């Protein structure tokens, strides 16, 4: 049996608040296969975004193990960590906060190509135009400043930047929650298309089970930093067993699925 793309075991992160130790993430384990979408669901404060930052090594864990592409990700440092990070990218909820708002689209997309040595200076304009086309945007947008374009266009730019390094896994942290319904559907379809064509795996973080049902193969539901339940996304959403799972299903808006095929239908 082949190894999973990502294997997380016993992941734990604690903070001290008011003299007390609080577990933001408490003994969490899960794995992701190549080309699969695993969703992390849960209310605010359940540990979803902390897990994302632990995976990217933006913060360090107190305990646990992360194996990525067959190696110990937590043991890496320096140049080895930077090289491996090219294969593990992230898309945030608010790309305007993640980018320099005055930077041009071309500069945002040029950075990963330059930093990771993917293309020479003369090659990069062509690569940037191809990335824009890949996410459904015109090459003419390259000269525009990030703050001058729409929220949907910025999220497409964020996805273009993420795929520039040809990652095997992208972490999407509430990546569509700030978008209106029609733009959200377009971005979800873009993600599905990229996954089908490039076999990219996603860790899709959201509090919205309606959106998760449209894109995820499996789901892990978190509550207060711990795993409350997990399983096939369609099965869990259809008949949640945990208290928090039932509450999330009750609160989930109905998602129009006519233009976005559910992940369960693609298996």
C-alpha positions as CSV (number, residue, x, y, z in Angstrom):
1,X,0.0,0.0,0.0
2,X,1.4,3.4,-1.0
3,X,2.1,6.1,1.6
4,X,-0.3,9.0,1.8
5,X,0.9,12.4,0.5
6,X,0.5,14.0,3.9
7,X,0.3,12.1,7.2
8,X,-0.3,14.1,10.4
9,X,-0.2,12.3,13.7
10,X,-0.7,13.5,17.3
11,X,-0.4,17.2,16.3
12,X,-0.6,19.5,19.3
13,X,-0.2,23.2,19.9
14,X,-0.7,24.9,23.3
15,X,-0.8,28.6,24.3
16,X,-0.7,30.2,27.7
17,X,-3.5,32.6,28.4
18,X,-4.1,34.2,31.8
19,X,-1.7,31.8,33.4
20,X,-3.4,28.8,32.0
21,X,-2.3,26.4,29.2
22,X,-4.9,26.2,26.4
23,X,-4.8,23.5,23.7
24,X,-5.5,25.2,20.3
25,X,-4.8,21.8,18.6
26,X,-5.0,18.7,20.7
27,X,-3.7,15.3,19.4
28,X,-5.0,15.7,15.9
29,X,-4.3,13.0,13.3
30,X,-5.3,12.7,9.6
31,X,-3.9,12.0,6.2
32,X,-4.4,13.1,2.6
33,X,-3.9,11.0,-0.5
34,X,-2.5,12.5,-3.8
35,X,-5.2,14.2,-5.7
36,X,-7.6,14.1,-2.8
37,X,-9.5,16.9,-1.0
38,X,-9.7,16.6,2.7
39,X,-11.8,19.3,4.5
40,X,-11.3,20.6,8.0
41,X,-14.5,21.9,9.4
42,X,-15.5,23.4,12.6
43,X,-16.7,26.6,14.3
44,X,-14.4,29.6,15.0
45,X,-11.8,28.7,17.5
46,X,-11.9,24.9,16.7
47,X,-8.2,24.9,15.6
48,X,-8.6,24.9,11.8
49,X,-6.3,27.8,11.0
50,X,-3.8,26.8,13.6
51,X,-3.5,23.4,11.9
52,X,-2.9,25.2,8.6
53,X,-0.1,27.3,10.1
54,X,1.5,24.3,11.8
55,X,1.5,22.4,8.4
56,X,3.2,25.3,6.7
57,X,5.7,25.7,9.6
58,X,4.6,29.3,10.1
59,X,4.4,28.3,13.7
60,X,5.9,25.3,15.4
61,X,4.1,22.4,17.0
62,X,4.6,21.3,20.6
63,X,4.1,17.6,19.8
64,X,3.2,15.4,16.9
65,X,4.6,14.3,13.5
66,X,4.1,15.6,10.0
67,X,5.2,13.4,7.1
68,X,5.0,15.0,3.6
69,X,5.9,13.3,0.4
70,X,7.4,10.4,2.4
71,X,9.8,12.5,4.6
72,X,9.8,14.1,8.0
73,X,8.7,17.6,7.4
74,X,9.3,18.8,10.9
75,X,13.0,17.8,10.7
76,X,13.7,20.2,7.8
77,X,15.4,23.6,8.1
78,X,17.1,26.2,6.0
79,X,17.5,25.4,2.3
80,X,15.9,22.0,2.6
81,X,12.7,23.5,4.2
82,X,12.5,26.2,1.5
83,X,12.8,23.6,-1.3
84,X,10.1,21.4,0.2
85,X,7.8,24.4,0.8
86,X,7.6,24.8,-3.0
87,X,5.5,21.6,-3.0
88,X,3.2,22.8,-0.2
89,X,1.4,26.0,-0.8
90,X,-1.3,28.0,0.9
91,X,-4.2,30.3,-0.2
92,X,-5.5,32.6,2.5
93,X,-9.0,33.9,3.1
94,X,-8.0,37.5,2.3
95,X,-5.4,37.8,-0.5
96,X,-5.3,41.6,-0.1
97,X,-3.9,41.0,3.4
98,X,-1.5,38.3,2.1
99,X,-0.2,40.4,-0.7
100,X,1.4,43.9,-0.8
101,X,-1.7,45.7,-2.1
102,X,0.4,48.1,-4.1
103,X,2.4,45.4,-5.8
104,X,1.4,44.6,-9.4
105,X,-0.1,41.2,-10.4
106,X,3.1,40.5,-12.3
107,X,5.3,41.1,-9.2
108,X,3.1,38.8,-7.1
109,X,3.5,36.0,-9.6
110,X,7.1,36.7,-10.4
111,X,8.2,36.2,-6.7
112,X,7.7,32.4,-6.5
113,X,9.2,31.9,-9.9
114,X,12.3,33.9,-8.9
115,X,12.6,32.6,-5.3
116,X,12.4,29.0,-6.3
117,X,14.5,29.3,-9.4
118,X,11.7,28.0,-11.6
119,X,12.3,30.4,-14.6
120,X,15.0,32.8,-15.7
121,X,14.3,36.5,-15.8
122,X,13.6,36.4,-19.5
123,X,11.3,33.5,-19.2
124,X,9.2,34.8,-16.3
125,X,6.9,37.2,-18.3
126,X,5.8,34.2,-20.5
127,X,5.3,32.0,-17.4
128,X,3.2,34.8,-15.7
129,X,1.0,35.1,-18.7
130,X,0.5,31.3,-18.8
131,X,-0.4,31.3,-15.0
132,X,-3.0,34.1,-15.6
133,X,-4.5,32.1,-18.4
134,X,-4.5,29.0,-16.3
135,X,-6.8,30.6,-13.7
136,X,-9.0,32.3,-16.3
137,X,-7.6,35.8,-16.3
138,X,-6.2,38.0,-19.1
139,X,-2.5,38.6,-19.4
140,X,-3.3,42.3,-19.6
141,X,-4.0,42.1,-15.9
142,X,-0.3,41.7,-15.2
143,X,0.4,45.4,-15.0
144,X,-2.5,46.2,-12.6
145,X,-2.0,46.7,-8.9
146,X,-3.5,44.2,-6.5
147,X,-5.7,46.8,-4.8
148,X,-7.2,47.8,-8.2
149,X,-8.7,44.4,-9.0
150,X,-11.8,42.6,-7.7
151,X,-11.9,40.2,-4.8
152,X,-12.6,37.3,-7.2
153,X,-9.7,38.3,-9.4
154,X,-7.4,38.5,-6.3
155,X,-8.4,35.0,-5.2
156,X,-7.6,33.7,-8.7
157,X,-4.2,35.5,-8.5
158,X,-3.6,33.8,-5.1
159,X,-4.4,30.4,-6.7
160,X,-2.1,31.2,-9.6
161,X,0.7,32.0,-7.2
162,X,0.1,28.8,-5.3
163,X,0.3,26.6,-8.5
164,X,3.4,28.5,-9.8
165,X,5.7,26.1,-8.0
166,X,3.8,23.0,-9.1
167,X,2.8,21.9,-5.6
168,X,1.4,18.5,-4.8
169,X,-0.7,20.0,-1.9
170,X,-2.4,23.3,-1.4
171,X,-3.9,24.4,1.9
172,X,-6.9,26.6,1.4
173,X,-7.9,28.5,4.6
174,X,-11.4,29.8,4.2
175,X,-10.4,30.7,0.6
176,X,-13.9,31.3,-0.7
177,X,-15.8,32.5,2.5
178,X,-15.3,36.2,1.7
179,X,-16.7,35.9,-1.9
180,X,-20.2,36.3,-3.1
181,X,-22.1,33.2,-4.1
182,X,-21.6,33.4,-7.9
183,X,-17.9,34.1,-7.6
184,X,-17.5,31.4,-5.0
185,X,-19.0,28.9,-7.4
186,X,-16.5,29.9,-10.1
187,X,-13.5,29.6,-7.8
188,X,-14.7,26.2,-6.6
189,X,-15.0,25.0,-10.2
190,X,-11.5,26.4,-10.9
191,X,-10.2,24.3,-8.0
192,X,-11.9,21.2,-9.2
193,X,-10.6,21.7,-12.8
194,X,-7.0,22.2,-11.5
195,X,-7.3,19.1,-9.3
196,X,-8.6,17.0,-12.2
197,X,-5.9,18.1,-14.6
198,X,-2.9,18.5,-12.2
199,X,-3.8,15.9,-9.5
200,X,-3.2,18.5,-6.8
201,X,-4.4,17.6,-3.3
202,X,-6.2,20.1,-1.2
203,X,-6.6,20.7,2.5
204,X,-9.8,22.7,2.4
205,X,-10.5,24.6,5.6
206,X,-14.0,25.9,6.1
207,X,-16.8,26.3,8.6
208,X,-19.4,25.9,5.8
209,X,-20.4,22.3,5.2
210,X,-22.5,23.3,2.1
211,X,-19.3,24.4,0.4
212,X,-17.4,21.4,1.7
213,X,-20.0,19.1,0.2
214,X,-19.2,20.5,-3.2
215,X,-15.5,20.0,-3.2
216,X,-14.3,17.5,-0.5
217,X,-13.9,13.8,-0.7
218,X,-13.5,13.4,3.1
219,X,-14.0,15.7,6.1
220,X,-12.6,16.0,9.6
221,X,-14.8,17.9,12.0
222,X,-13.0,19.7,14.8
223,X,-14.3,20.9,18.1
224,X,-12.1,22.8,20.6
225,X,-8.9,21.6,19.0
226,X,-9.8,17.9,18.8
227,X,-11.3,15.6,16.1
228,X,-15.0,15.2,16.8
229,X,-15.7,12.9,13.8
230,X,-14.3,12.2,10.3
231,X,-15.2,10.2,7.2
232,X,-16.6,10.4,3.7
233,X,-17.8,14.0,3.2
234,X,-21.2,13.0,1.8
235,X,-21.8,10.5,4.5
236,X,-20.8,12.8,7.4
237,X,-22.7,15.7,6.1
238,X,-25.7,13.6,5.4
239,X,-25.8,12.0,8.9
240,X,-23.4,13.6,11.3
241,X,-22.8,11.7,14.6
242,X,-21.2,14.4,16.7
243,X,-23.0,17.3,18.4
244,X,-20.8,19.8,16.7
245,X,-21.3,18.1,13.3
246,X,-25.1,18.2,13.7
247,X,-24.9,21.9,14.6
248,X,-22.7,22.7,11.5
249,X,-25.1,20.9,9.2
250,X,-28.1,22.7,10.6
251,X,-26.3,26.1,10.1
252,X,-25.0,25.3,6.6
253,X,-26.5,27.3,3.7
254,X,-27.9,25.3,0.8
255,X,-25.4,25.3,-2.0
256,X,-26.6,25.3,-5.6
257,X,-24.8,22.3,-7.0
258,X,-25.9,22.6,-10.6
259,X,-22.6,24.1,-11.9
260,X,-20.2,22.6,-9.4
261,X,-20.0,18.8,-9.3
262,X,-19.6,17.4,-5.8
263,X,-16.3,15.7,-5.0
264,X,-18.1,12.5,-4.1
265,X,-19.4,12.3,-7.6
266,X,-15.8,12.4,-9.0
267,X,-14.5,9.4,-7.0
